[in-house]
Coordinates of C-alpha atoms in Angstrom, one line a residue:
M1 CA 93.6 144.4 47.7
I2 CA 91.3 144.9 50.7
L3 CA 87.6 145.5 50.0
V4 CA 85.6 147.0 52.9
I5 CA 81.8 146.5 52.7
A6 CA 80.3 149.2 54.9
N7 CA 76.7 148.7 56.2
P8 CA 75.3 152.2 57.0
K9 CA 72.9 150.5 59.5
A10 CA 75.8 148.9 61.4
G11 CA 75.8 149.7 65.2
Y12 CA 79.2 151.4 65.0
L13 CA 78.2 153.8 62.3
K14 CA 74.8 154.5 63.7
T15 CA 76.1 155.6 67.1
R16 CA 78.9 157.8 65.7
N17 CA 79.5 160.4 63.0
S18 CA 79.1 158.0 60.1
S19 CA 80.6 160.4 57.5
G20 CA 83.6 160.9 59.8
S21 CA 84.0 157.2 60.3
L22 CA 83.8 156.5 56.6
A23 CA 86.4 159.2 56.0
E24 CA 88.7 157.5 58.6
I25 CA 88.2 154.1 56.9
H26 CA 89.3 155.7 53.6
R27 CA 92.3 157.2 55.3
I28 CA 93.3 153.9 56.9
L29 CA 93.0 152.0 53.7
G30 CA 94.9 154.5 51.6
N31 CA 96.0 152.7 48.4
A32 CA 95.6 149.3 50.0
G33 CA 91.9 148.9 49.1
H34 CA 88.4 150.3 48.4
V35 CA 85.2 150.9 50.3
A36 CA 81.7 150.0 49.1
L37 CA 78.8 151.5 51.0
T38 CA 75.8 149.2 50.4
Q39 CA 72.2 149.8 51.5
N40 CA 70.7 146.4 50.7
A41 CA 71.4 142.9 49.3
A42 CA 71.1 144.0 45.7
E43 CA 73.7 146.8 46.1
L44 CA 76.0 144.4 47.9
E45 CA 75.9 141.8 45.2
Q46 CA 76.4 144.5 42.6
A47 CA 79.4 145.8 44.5
L48 CA 81.0 142.3 44.6
L49 CA 80.3 141.6 40.9
S50 CA 82.5 144.5 39.9
Y51 CA 85.4 142.4 41.4
K52 CA 84.3 139.1 39.9
D53 CA 87.3 138.7 37.6
A54 CA 89.8 140.2 40.1
P55 CA 88.7 139.1 43.6
P56 CA 90.0 141.1 46.6
S57 CA 92.5 139.3 48.8
V58 CA 90.4 140.1 51.9
I59 CA 86.8 141.3 52.3
V60 CA 86.1 143.3 55.4
P61 CA 82.3 143.4 56.4
F62 CA 82.1 146.7 58.4
G63 CA 79.1 145.8 60.6
G64 CA 78.0 143.0 62.8
D65 CA 76.8 139.4 62.3
G66 CA 74.1 140.2 59.8
T67 CA 76.6 142.1 57.6
V68 CA 79.0 139.2 57.7
S69 CA 76.2 136.8 56.7
A70 CA 75.0 139.0 53.9
V71 CA 78.5 139.3 52.5
L72 CA 79.0 135.5 52.6
G73 CA 75.8 134.9 50.8
A74 CA 76.5 137.5 48.1
A75 CA 80.1 136.3 47.7
A76 CA 79.0 132.8 47.2
K77 CA 76.7 133.9 44.3
V78 CA 79.6 135.8 42.7
W79 CA 82.5 133.4 43.1
G80 CA 80.9 130.1 44.3
D81 CA 81.0 128.8 47.8
H82 CA 84.4 127.1 47.3
A83 CA 86.1 130.4 46.2
I84 CA 84.9 133.0 48.7
P85 CA 87.8 135.4 49.4
A86 CA 89.2 135.6 52.9
I87 CA 86.9 137.4 55.4
F88 CA 88.0 139.7 58.2
P89 CA 84.9 140.4 60.5
L90 CA 84.9 143.4 62.7
H91 CA 83.3 144.1 66.0
A92 CA 81.2 146.9 64.5
G93 CA 77.6 145.8 64.8
T94 CA 74.9 145.1 67.4
M95 CA 75.9 141.5 67.6
N96 CA 79.4 140.3 66.9
M97 CA 79.4 136.6 67.6
I98 CA 81.2 135.8 64.4
A99 CA 84.0 138.3 65.0
W100 CA 84.3 137.0 68.6
D101 CA 84.9 133.5 67.2
A102 CA 87.8 134.7 65.1
Y103 CA 89.7 137.0 67.6
P104 CA 89.2 138.9 70.9
K105 CA 87.2 142.1 70.9
T106 CA 89.1 145.0 69.2
A107 CA 87.9 148.4 68.1
P108 CA 86.9 148.1 64.4
L109 CA 89.1 151.0 63.1
K110 CA 92.1 149.6 65.1
A111 CA 91.5 146.1 63.7
L112 CA 91.3 147.5 60.2
Q113 CA 94.6 149.4 60.7
W114 CA 96.2 146.2 61.9
L115 CA 95.0 144.4 58.7
V116 CA 96.4 147.1 56.4
E117 CA 99.7 147.0 58.2
N118 CA 99.9 143.2 58.1
Q119 CA 98.3 142.3 54.8
A120 CA 101.6 141.7 53.1
S121 CA 103.2 140.1 56.1
T122 CA 104.0 136.5 56.4
H123 CA 102.4 136.7 59.8
L124 CA 99.0 137.2 58.4
H125 CA 97.1 133.9 58.6
S126 CA 93.6 132.7 58.3
T127 CA 91.6 129.8 59.8
P128 CA 88.6 128.0 58.4
R129 CA 85.1 128.6 59.5
Y130 CA 82.1 126.6 58.3
P131 CA 79.0 128.6 57.6
I132 CA 75.5 127.2 57.7
K133 CA 73.7 127.3 54.3
T134 CA 69.9 127.3 54.0
S135 CA 67.9 125.9 51.2
G136 CA 67.2 129.6 50.3
Q137 CA 70.9 130.2 49.7
Q138 CA 71.4 132.3 52.9
Y139 CA 74.6 131.9 54.8
G140 CA 75.2 132.3 58.5
F141 CA 76.5 130.8 61.7
V142 CA 73.5 130.6 64.1
F143 CA 70.1 129.3 62.9
G144 CA 67.1 129.0 65.1
F145 CA 63.3 129.0 65.7
G146 CA 60.9 128.9 68.6
V147 CA 62.2 130.7 71.7
T148 CA 65.2 132.0 69.8
V149 CA 63.0 134.0 67.4
N150 CA 60.7 135.2 70.2
F151 CA 63.8 136.2 72.1
M152 CA 65.1 138.2 69.2
H153 CA 61.8 140.1 68.9
A154 CA 61.9 140.9 72.6
Y155 CA 65.5 141.8 72.4
Y156 CA 65.1 144.3 69.6
S157 CA 62.1 145.9 71.4
L158 CA 64.5 146.8 74.2
G159 CA 66.9 148.5 71.9
S160 CA 69.5 145.7 71.4
G161 CA 73.0 145.6 72.8
P162 CA 74.6 143.8 75.8
I163 CA 72.6 145.9 78.3
A164 CA 69.3 145.0 76.6
A165 CA 70.3 141.3 76.4
T166 CA 71.2 141.3 80.2
K167 CA 67.9 143.0 81.1
L168 CA 65.9 140.5 78.9
L169 CA 67.6 137.5 80.5
A170 CA 66.8 138.9 83.9
K171 CA 63.2 139.4 82.9
I172 CA 62.9 135.9 81.6
A173 CA 64.5 134.4 84.7
W174 CA 62.1 136.3 87.0
G175 CA 59.2 135.4 84.7
I176 CA 60.1 131.7 84.9
I177 CA 60.0 131.9 88.7
R178 CA 56.7 133.8 88.7
R179 CA 55.3 131.7 85.8
S180 CA 54.4 134.8 83.9
Q181 CA 52.4 134.9 80.6
F182 CA 55.4 136.6 78.9
V183 CA 57.5 133.5 79.5
E184 CA 54.7 131.2 78.4
N185 CA 54.4 133.1 75.1
L186 CA 58.2 133.1 74.7
F187 CA 58.4 129.4 75.0
S188 CA 55.6 128.5 72.5
T189 CA 55.8 125.1 70.9
V190 CA 56.7 124.5 67.2
K191 CA 55.6 121.2 65.7
G192 CA 56.6 119.4 62.5
Q193 CA 58.8 116.7 61.0
Q194 CA 62.6 116.7 61.0
S195 CA 65.2 114.6 59.2
R196 CA 68.9 114.6 60.1
D197 CA 71.6 113.6 57.7
N198 CA 69.3 111.5 55.5
A199 CA 67.8 109.6 58.4
T200 CA 64.1 108.7 58.6
P201 CA 61.9 111.7 59.3
Q202 CA 60.7 112.1 62.8
G203 CA 58.0 114.3 64.4
F204 CA 59.1 117.0 66.8
A205 CA 57.4 119.4 69.2
W206 CA 60.1 121.8 70.3
Q207 CA 60.1 125.1 72.1
A208 CA 63.7 125.8 71.3
C209 CA 65.9 125.0 68.3
L210 CA 69.4 126.3 67.6
A211 CA 72.0 125.1 65.1
L212 CA 75.4 126.7 65.5
S213 CA 78.8 126.5 63.7
I214 CA 80.5 128.9 66.1
Q215 CA 81.1 128.3 69.8
C216 CA 79.3 131.2 71.6
L217 CA 76.1 133.1 71.8
P218 CA 75.9 136.8 72.9
L219 CA 77.2 137.5 76.4
R220 CA 79.7 134.7 75.6
F221 CA 77.4 131.8 76.5
R222 CA 79.5 128.7 75.4
V223 CA 76.7 126.5 74.2
S224 CA 78.2 125.0 71.0
T225 CA 80.4 122.0 70.5
S226 CA 81.3 123.3 67.1
G227 CA 83.3 126.3 65.9
G228 CA 86.6 127.8 66.8
P229 CA 90.0 127.4 65.0
L230 CA 89.7 123.5 65.2
A231 CA 86.2 123.4 63.8
N232 CA 85.0 120.5 61.6
Q233 CA 82.4 120.8 58.9
D234 CA 79.4 120.2 61.1
M235 CA 76.9 122.0 63.3
C236 CA 75.9 121.8 66.9
L237 CA 72.2 121.2 67.3
I238 CA 70.5 122.3 70.5
A239 CA 66.8 121.4 70.6
G240 CA 63.9 120.4 72.8
V241 CA 61.5 121.6 75.5
P242 CA 63.6 123.3 78.2
N243 CA 62.9 122.7 81.8
K244 CA 62.5 126.4 82.6
L245 CA 63.4 126.3 86.3
A246 CA 66.5 124.1 85.5
L247 CA 67.4 126.6 82.8
V248 CA 67.5 129.4 85.3
V249 CA 69.4 127.4 88.0
N250 CA 72.0 126.3 85.5
L251 CA 72.6 129.6 83.6
L252 CA 76.1 129.9 85.0
R253 CA 77.0 126.3 84.1
I254 CA 75.6 126.9 80.5
W255 CA 77.7 130.1 80.3
L256 CA 80.8 128.0 81.2
G257 CA 80.0 125.5 78.4
R258 CA 78.0 122.8 80.2
M259 CA 74.5 121.6 79.4
P260 CA 73.1 119.5 82.2
H261 CA 70.5 116.9 81.3
S262 CA 68.1 118.5 83.7
V263 CA 67.7 121.5 81.3
G264 CA 65.8 119.1 79.0
V265 CA 67.4 119.9 75.6
E266 CA 69.5 117.7 73.3
R267 CA 72.9 118.8 72.2
S268 CA 74.2 116.8 69.2
T269 CA 76.4 117.2 66.1
I270 CA 74.9 117.1 62.7
H271 CA 75.8 117.9 59.1
R272 CA 72.4 118.6 57.6
I273 CA 68.8 118.8 58.8
D274 CA 65.5 119.2 57.0
F275 CA 62.4 120.7 58.6
Q276 CA 58.8 120.4 57.6
F277 CA 56.6 122.7 59.8
D278 CA 53.0 122.0 60.6
S279 CA 52.3 125.7 60.1
P280 CA 54.5 128.5 58.6
T281 CA 57.2 129.3 61.1
A282 CA 59.5 132.3 61.5
W283 CA 63.2 131.6 61.8
Q284 CA 66.4 133.6 62.5
L285 CA 69.9 133.5 61.1
D286 CA 72.6 135.4 62.9
G287 CA 70.1 137.6 64.7
D288 CA 68.0 138.5 61.7
V289 CA 64.5 137.2 61.8
H290 CA 63.1 135.9 58.5
A291 CA 59.5 135.5 57.3
P292 CA 57.7 132.3 58.1
L293 CA 58.3 129.2 56.0
S294 CA 56.6 125.8 55.7
S295 CA 59.9 124.0 55.2
I296 CA 63.7 124.7 55.2
R297 CA 66.9 122.8 55.0
I298 CA 70.1 123.8 56.7
S299 CA 73.5 122.3 56.1
S300 CA 77.2 122.9 56.6
A301 CA 78.8 124.9 53.8
P302 CA 82.4 124.5 52.6
A303 CA 85.1 126.3 54.6
V304 CA 85.6 130.0 54.4
Q305 CA 88.9 131.4 55.4
F306 CA 88.7 133.9 58.2
V307 CA 91.6 136.2 58.9
A308 CA 92.6 136.1 62.6
M309 CA 94.5 138.8 64.5
E310 CA 97.6 137.6 66.2

């Protein structure tokens, strides 16, 4: 049985006739599954609890990265993080990095139709993905603070989407060249203590911090050494004080998956990291900005099976 979790705030539903799209989802599913329209985390968990004793074979988060993350977190509460049903992410939100990691861009209703037609087929297969788990029990695939949070605030102020992201990158690049105050504020420094994989805590003063367990950021920037169908249970950590001019000069190389030393950030592989911040710090997970915390732990969670289109 297929369970579609529809987020009414998802980009696809917000930019179309949502009632018509939901009717089409019901039509495509037929007798193959059910749809749950959930407005918040409490409704989402309640929807999954009704299937606690008879889990769906596949859960389809109808939304973007934030919807997938919310579904994973709720599913882990209901079934445990070792027994989350297979996930089939759709390209149906503002950001779809997680879906991109599983299969090439496909219209969400077309992808859902494919799933219904192939769910009983021996050709349907899944591949493991390893979420990031926070000490607050949130699940996701891209964690960050510093410039990544400031970038998200600026990105959403422009309306979101690939055009907004491109405009913002151009504004940042020009601002770096001009040494604008906007860029100085964007690259503000976060200080504290960090401990990786049980190592001795060390002080840090970073302007940028990202931890990813998928390969690409929006606009297909190939920054991570983790993720993809051959992923291991670890994360790629990118952190430091970027050399802003080198960052601009090397944007194309970064997009291609290279990270020159001149950029000034470290790229390493970790399994767990604990942060103690000198002052409460906002952070983001899969594009959703969360309230400031004084400390947080992130670690690699057990594998979740992701259905991949052939």
